[in-house]
Amino acid sequence: MNSPFMDMALDEARAAAARGEVPVGAVLVDGATGNVLARAGNRTLELNDPTAHAELLAIRAAAGQAGSQRLSGADLYVTLEPCAMCAGAISFARLRRLYFAASDPKGGAVEHGPRFFGQPTCHHRPEIYGGIGEGRAAELLQSFFRDRR
């Protein structure tokens, strides 16, 4: 399945790679209108901030614009399976849907690791759709790390 929003997230991931960041991109969309609320790529190195993951940057920007910590009608498109920190933010923001491209067996927390949204302590679970544009996202990540070895 091809998605214009995942294409935008991949553009953000490519821009992150060009900055020397791990190539992960995210786009937050109003689920009712299809309007893009925010888009971001990883900036952990640039900002010297271990929390500056693409997902968190997009959520922060959209929540700031909305003037609310809750983004209950929003859908997140991200190029890599979110980690536990990002899954927590997705839950707290009450996002409606999560679409991710590549799985992350080492650091992912949706289908792998702690499976955050399946825990009884998780108070909000978005609808989850994995594998959207997986091949392109996986190749981008693999080539990024291959070039650094």
CSV table of C-alpha atoms in Angstrom, one decimal:
chain,number,residue,atom,x,y,z
A,1,MET,CA,0.0,0.0,0.0
A,2,ASN,CA,1.3,3.4,-0.9
A,3,SER,CA,0.5,6.4,1.2
A,4,PRO,CA,1.2,10.1,0.4
A,5,PHE,CA,1.6,10.7,4.2
A,6,MET,CA,4.2,7.9,4.5
A,7,ASP,CA,5.9,9.4,1.4
A,8,MET,CA,6.2,12.7,3.4
A,9,ALA,CA,7.5,10.8,6.4
A,10,LEU,CA,10.2,9.2,4.2
A,11,ASP,CA,11.1,12.6,2.9
A,12,GLU,CA,11.6,13.7,6.5
A,13,ALA,CA,13.7,10.6,7.1
A,14,ARG,CA,15.9,11.3,4.1
A,15,ALA,CA,16.4,14.9,5.4
A,16,ALA,CA,17.4,13.5,8.8
A,17,ALA,CA,19.9,11.2,7.1
A,18,ALA,CA,21.4,14.2,5.2
A,19,ARG,CA,21.9,15.9,8.6
A,20,GLY,CA,23.7,12.8,9.9
A,21,GLU,CA,20.8,11.7,12.0
A,22,VAL,CA,19.3,8.2,12.1
A,23,PRO,CA,16.8,8.4,9.2
A,24,VAL,CA,13.4,8.3,10.9
A,25,GLY,CA,10.6,10.7,9.8
A,26,ALA,CA,7.1,11.3,11.1
A,27,VAL,CA,4.0,13.1,9.8
A,28,LEU,CA,1.0,13.8,12.0
A,29,VAL,CA,-2.3,14.2,10.1
A,30,ASP,CA,-5.8,15.3,11.1
A,31,GLY,CA,-7.8,12.1,10.6
A,32,ALA,CA,-11.0,13.9,9.7
A,33,THR,CA,-9.6,16.4,7.2
A,34,GLY,CA,-6.4,14.9,6.0
A,35,ASN,CA,-4.5,18.2,6.8
A,36,VAL,CA,-0.9,17.8,7.9
A,37,LEU,CA,-0.6,19.0,11.5
A,38,ALA,CA,3.2,18.5,11.8
A,39,ARG,CA,6.1,16.7,10.2
A,40,ALA,CA,9.6,16.1,11.6
A,41,GLY,CA,12.7,14.0,11.3
A,42,ASN,CA,15.1,12.8,14.1
A,43,ARG,CA,17.2,15.6,15.6
A,44,THR,CA,18.8,13.9,18.6
A,45,LEU,CA,22.3,14.9,17.5
A,46,GLU,CA,21.5,18.4,16.3
A,47,LEU,CA,19.6,19.3,19.5
A,48,ASN,CA,21.8,17.1,21.9
A,49,ASP,CA,18.5,15.7,23.1
A,50,PRO,CA,17.9,12.0,23.4
A,51,THR,CA,14.1,12.6,23.3
A,52,ALA,CA,14.2,14.4,19.9
A,53,HIS,CA,12.8,11.5,18.0
A,54,ALA,CA,10.7,12.3,14.9
A,55,GLU,CA,7.5,11.1,16.6
A,56,LEU,CA,8.0,13.3,19.7
A,57,LEU,CA,8.9,16.4,17.6
A,58,ALA,CA,5.8,16.0,15.5
A,59,ILE,CA,3.6,15.4,18.5
A,60,ARG,CA,5.1,18.4,20.4
A,61,ALA,CA,4.6,20.7,17.4
A,62,ALA,CA,1.0,19.6,16.7
A,63,ALA,CA,0.0,19.8,20.4
A,64,GLY,CA,1.5,23.3,20.6
A,65,GLN,CA,-0.4,24.5,17.6
A,66,ALA,CA,-3.6,22.9,19.0
A,67,GLY,CA,-3.1,24.3,22.4
A,68,SER,CA,-3.8,20.9,23.9
A,69,GLN,CA,-1.9,17.8,25.1
A,70,ARG,CA,-4.6,15.6,23.4
A,71,LEU,CA,-4.6,15.0,19.7
A,72,SER,CA,-7.4,12.4,19.7
A,73,GLY,CA,-8.4,12.8,16.0
A,74,ALA,CA,-4.8,12.6,14.7
A,75,ASP,CA,-3.0,9.9,12.8
A,76,LEU,CA,0.7,9.4,13.0
A,77,TYR,CA,2.8,8.1,10.0
A,78,VAL,CA,6.3,7.1,11.0
A,79,THR,CA,9.0,5.3,9.0
A,80,LEU,CA,10.1,3.0,11.9
A,81,GLU,CA,8.3,1.1,14.6
A,82,PRO,CA,8.2,3.4,17.6
A,83,CYS,CA,10.3,2.8,20.7
A,84,ALA,CA,8.8,2.6,24.2
A,85,MET,CA,9.3,6.3,24.8
A,86,CYS,CA,7.5,7.3,21.6
A,87,ALA,CA,4.8,4.7,22.2
A,88,GLY,CA,4.1,6.3,25.6
A,89,ALA,CA,3.8,9.7,24.0
A,90,ILE,CA,1.5,8.3,21.3
A,91,SER,CA,-0.7,6.9,24.1
A,92,PHE,CA,-0.7,10.0,26.2
A,93,ALA,CA,-1.5,12.2,23.2
A,94,ARG,CA,-4.5,9.9,22.5
A,95,LEU,CA,-3.6,9.5,18.8
A,96,ARG,CA,-6.3,7.8,16.8
A,97,ARG,CA,-4.1,5.7,14.5
A,98,LEU,CA,-0.5,4.7,14.2
A,99,TYR,CA,0.9,3.8,10.8
A,100,PHE,CA,4.5,2.6,10.7
A,101,ALA,CA,6.8,1.4,7.9
A,102,ALA,CA,9.7,-0.8,9.0
A,103,SER,CA,9.6,-3.0,12.0
A,104,ASP,CA,12.4,-2.6,14.6
A,105,PRO,CA,13.1,-5.9,16.3
A,106,LYS,CA,15.9,-4.3,18.4
A,107,GLY,CA,14.3,-1.1,19.6
A,108,GLY,CA,10.6,-1.2,18.6
A,109,ALA,CA,7.9,-1.3,21.3
A,110,VAL,CA,4.8,-1.9,19.3
A,111,GLU,CA,5.3,-5.4,17.7
A,112,HIS,CA,8.5,-6.1,19.5
A,113,GLY,CA,10.1,-5.7,22.9
A,114,PRO,CA,7.6,-4.5,25.5
A,115,ARG,CA,4.6,-4.4,23.1
A,116,PHE,CA,3.6,-1.2,24.8
A,117,PHE,CA,0.0,-1.0,23.6
A,118,GLY,CA,-0.8,-4.5,24.7
A,119,GLN,CA,0.2,-3.9,28.4
A,120,PRO,CA,-2.7,-3.7,30.9
A,121,THR,CA,-1.2,-0.4,32.2
A,122,CYS,CA,-1.6,1.2,28.8
A,123,HIS,CA,-4.6,3.6,29.1
A,124,HIS,CA,-5.0,4.4,25.4
A,125,ARG,CA,-4.3,2.2,22.4
A,126,PRO,CA,-4.4,3.6,18.9
A,127,GLU,CA,-5.4,1.6,15.9
A,128,ILE,CA,-2.1,0.2,14.5
A,129,TYR,CA,-1.1,-0.5,10.9
A,130,GLY,CA,2.4,-1.8,10.3
A,131,GLY,CA,4.4,-2.4,7.1
A,132,ILE,CA,3.2,0.7,5.1
A,133,GLY,CA,6.1,1.4,2.8
A,134,GLU,CA,8.3,-1.0,4.7
A,135,GLY,CA,10.7,-1.8,1.9
A,136,ARG,CA,11.7,1.8,1.2
A,137,ALA,CA,12.0,2.7,4.9
A,138,ALA,CA,14.1,-0.5,5.6
A,139,GLU,CA,16.4,0.2,2.7
A,140,LEU,CA,17.0,3.8,3.8
A,141,LEU,CA,17.9,2.6,7.3
A,142,GLN,CA,20.1,-0.2,6.0
A,143,SER,CA,22.0,2.0,3.6
A,144,PHE,CA,22.5,4.7,6.3
A,145,PHE,CA,24.1,2.2,8.7
A,146,ARG,CA,26.0,0.4,6.0
A,147,ASP,CA,27.6,3.7,4.9
A,148,ARG,CA,28.8,4.3,8.5
A,149,ARG,CA,30.5,0.9,9.0
